[in-house]
Amino acid sequence: MQRNDWTRAEITALYRQPFMDLVFEAQRIHRQNFEQNRIQISTLLSIKTGKCPEDCKYCSQSAHYDSKLESEKRIAVEKVIKEAIEAKASGSSRFCMGAAWRNPHERDMPYVLQMVQEVKALGLETCMTLGMLNASQAERLKDAGLDYYNHNLDTSREYYQHIISTRTFDDRLDTLDHVRHAGLKVCSGGIVGLGESQNDRIGLLYELATLPIHPESVPINMLVPITGTPLENVEKLDVIEWIRTIATARILMPQSYIRLSAGRESLSDADQALAFMAGANSIFSGEKLLTTPNAGQGKDQALFHKLGLKAEQPKVNVRATAINAMAVS
Ligand code: SAM
Ligand code: DTB
Ligand code: SF4
């Protein structure tokens, strides 16, 4: 059962309880709702990189900072399809395409819609993250076959203004509303290690867990410090706080996939094992996230082997199976 009426006091009490009790409870709830030892794997691809007009203080792609990132215009749909085929072959069940836009322009819509149709036809779940959407754009993406839309709340309502000034927290909620009303699945989470307080992490969890419907997917990013951005020298967050955030998310949103997103490169196998114990059940695989390095496939295979974890199989897509069968006949 989903609860959407969590209070901040309840969440604070959950988050601050003795660590072992928190992780134990999160794993208990995890096993009631998901098959144990199964991890969903997604692959990310940047379809337009850098020169973003937004000023998110953590981001390598913001045009406001000199991160030395090489920008790239929209990449060809054929190149995206090639990457998607490789992602599927290496065990991914979902392919996420991200663009450094404030929002997609109308001239970008035919490009992204074609991409969704073609990736979906490969039998992969599709996800996009393109910035803010209006209602009509969300509906057209849904009609093209998009499964998930990623748009993060990032941090608490109070801390948000210290991190981004070019769009508001309520702008983000509006996009999530359009995505939900279009019938798309919602992927929304946040980023920790921005220099926020524990209360801000609790505030982020409060916002996510009190949405009218919980996001189906909740990415928890750990800051990857980027040289040239205002957060390049921020103090690294204690890993225990990252685990507490994950475990509390699992308890508050029992049926959501909790994804270990950015930052795994800086975490040990033991840290990640503890995160899975705390109820995380999804990762991004591959050598690269959008612009920063990720634990490569070999490392992840070794980790899965060590921990006895298995990849969740892609959901069968009847139309895609038929198309693939035609392609090989
Ligand atoms: N431009 C789109 C947007 O902001 O909605 C989509 C891509 S954006 C890179 C997606 C998310 O990645 C951000 O909301 C943030 O949580 C995360 N992210 C970006 N840069 C990061 C970094 N340096 N470290 C950790 N997470 C990061
Ligand atoms: C999300 O929450 N994390 C992913 C995905 N959604 C798009 C992005 C992580 C980006 C990390 C920094 C980079 O590689 O540029
Ligand atoms: Fe642009 Fe997204 Fe980076 Fe913000 S997080 S600067 S919106 S690419």
PDB file of C-alpha atoms and ligand atoms in Angstrom, residues 52 56 58-61 98-101 129-131 150-152 154 167 172 190-191 221-226 262-263 290 292, ligand 1:
ATOM      1  CA  CYS A  52      22.782  24.197 -21.075  1.00  0.00           C
ATOM      2  CA  CYS A  56      22.505  23.956 -11.658  1.00  0.00           C
ATOM      3  CA  TYR A  58      26.631  20.766  -9.604  1.00  0.00           C
ATOM      4  CA  CYS A  59      26.490  20.291 -13.355  1.00  0.00           C
ATOM      5  CA  SER A  60      29.280  19.903 -15.902  1.00  0.00           C
ATOM      6  CA  GLN A  61      26.851  20.866 -18.673  1.00  0.00           C
ATOM      7  CA  GLY A  98      19.328  12.761 -21.769  1.00  0.00           C
ATOM      8  CA  ALA A  99      19.651  16.217 -23.303  1.00  0.00           C
ATOM      9  CA  ALA A 100      21.132  19.361 -21.765  1.00  0.00           C
ATOM     10  CA  TRP A 101      18.109  21.529 -22.513  1.00  0.00           C
ATOM     11  CA  THR A 129      15.278  13.417 -19.516  1.00  0.00           C
ATOM     12  CA  LEU A 130      15.018  16.603 -21.574  1.00  0.00           C
ATOM     13  CA  GLY A 131      14.290  19.289 -18.968  1.00  0.00           C
ATOM     14  CA  ASN A 150      13.187  11.546 -15.565  1.00  0.00           C
ATOM     15  CA  HIS A 151      12.969  14.924 -13.889  1.00  0.00           C
ATOM     16  CA  ASN A 152      14.485  15.267 -10.438  1.00  0.00           C
ATOM     17  CA  ASP A 154      17.122  17.360  -6.645  1.00  0.00           C
ATOM     18  CA  ARG A 167      13.902  27.519 -12.706  1.00  0.00           C
ATOM     19  CA  ARG A 172       9.762  21.010 -11.557  1.00  0.00           C
ATOM     20  CA  GLY A 190      17.616  13.877  -6.152  1.00  0.00           C
ATOM     21  CA  ILE A 191      21.223  14.511  -5.463  1.00  0.00           C
ATOM     22  CA  ASN A 221      22.672  10.685  -7.093  1.00  0.00           C
ATOM     23  CA  MET A 222      25.784  11.335  -5.008  1.00  0.00           C
ATOM     24  CA  LEU A 223      27.549  14.509  -6.156  1.00  0.00           C
ATOM     25  CA  VAL A 224      30.352  13.906  -8.647  1.00  0.00           C
ATOM     26  CA  PRO A 225      32.408  17.074  -8.032  1.00  0.00           C
ATOM     27  CA  ILE A 226      33.112  18.850 -11.313  1.00  0.00           C
ATOM     28  CA  ALA A 262      25.753   9.186 -10.155  1.00  0.00           C
ATOM     29  CA  GLY A 263      28.639   8.735  -7.746  1.00  0.00           C
ATOM     30  CA  LEU A 290      26.076  11.511 -19.252  1.00  0.00           C
ATOM     31  CA  THR A 292      31.234  11.565 -16.109  1.00  0.00           C
TER      32      THR A 292
HETATM   33  N1  SAM B   1      18.913  18.456 -18.150  1.00  0.00           N
HETATM   34  C1  SAM B   1      17.978  17.579 -17.622  1.00  0.00           C
HETATM   35  C2  SAM B   1      17.474  17.998 -16.270  1.00  0.00           C
HETATM   36  O1  SAM B   1      18.192  18.617 -15.520  1.00  0.00           O
HETATM   37  O2  SAM B   1      16.324  17.671 -15.960  1.00  0.00           O
HETATM   38  C3  SAM B   1      18.431  16.162 -17.546  1.00  0.00           C
HETATM   39  C4  SAM B   1      19.801  15.744 -17.192  1.00  0.00           C
HETATM   40  S1  SAM B   1      20.408  16.138 -15.588  1.00  0.00           S
HETATM   41  C5  SAM B   1      22.080  15.804 -15.852  1.00  0.00           C
HETATM   42  C6  SAM B   1      19.744  14.864 -14.537  1.00  0.00           C
HETATM   43  C7  SAM B   1      20.198  14.819 -13.098  1.00  0.00           C
HETATM   44  O3  SAM B   1      21.524  14.383 -13.001  1.00  0.00           O
HETATM   45  C8  SAM B   1      20.164  16.081 -12.290  1.00  0.00           C
HETATM   46  O4  SAM B   1      18.876  16.412 -11.871  1.00  0.00           O
HETATM   47  C9  SAM B   1      21.061  15.726 -11.115  1.00  0.00           C
HETATM   48  O5  SAM B   1      20.328  15.154 -10.059  1.00  0.00           O
HETATM   49  C10 SAM B   1      22.016  14.692 -11.723  1.00  0.00           C
HETATM   50  N2  SAM B   1      23.369  15.229 -11.856  1.00  0.00           N
HETATM   51  C11 SAM B   1      23.812  16.124 -12.762  1.00  0.00           C
HETATM   52  N3  SAM B   1      25.114  16.408 -12.567  1.00  0.00           N
HETATM   53  C12 SAM B   1      25.514  15.686 -11.504  1.00  0.00           C
HETATM   54  C13 SAM B   1      26.757  15.549 -10.798  1.00  0.00           C
HETATM   55  N4  SAM B   1      27.823  16.251 -11.123  1.00  0.00           N
HETATM   56  N5  SAM B   1      26.793  14.683  -9.775  1.00  0.00           N
HETATM   57  C14 SAM B   1      25.721  13.958  -9.421  1.00  0.00           C
HETATM   58  N6  SAM B   1      24.519  14.063 -10.043  1.00  0.00           N
HETATM   59  C15 SAM B   1      24.415  14.913 -11.057  1.00  0.00           C
END
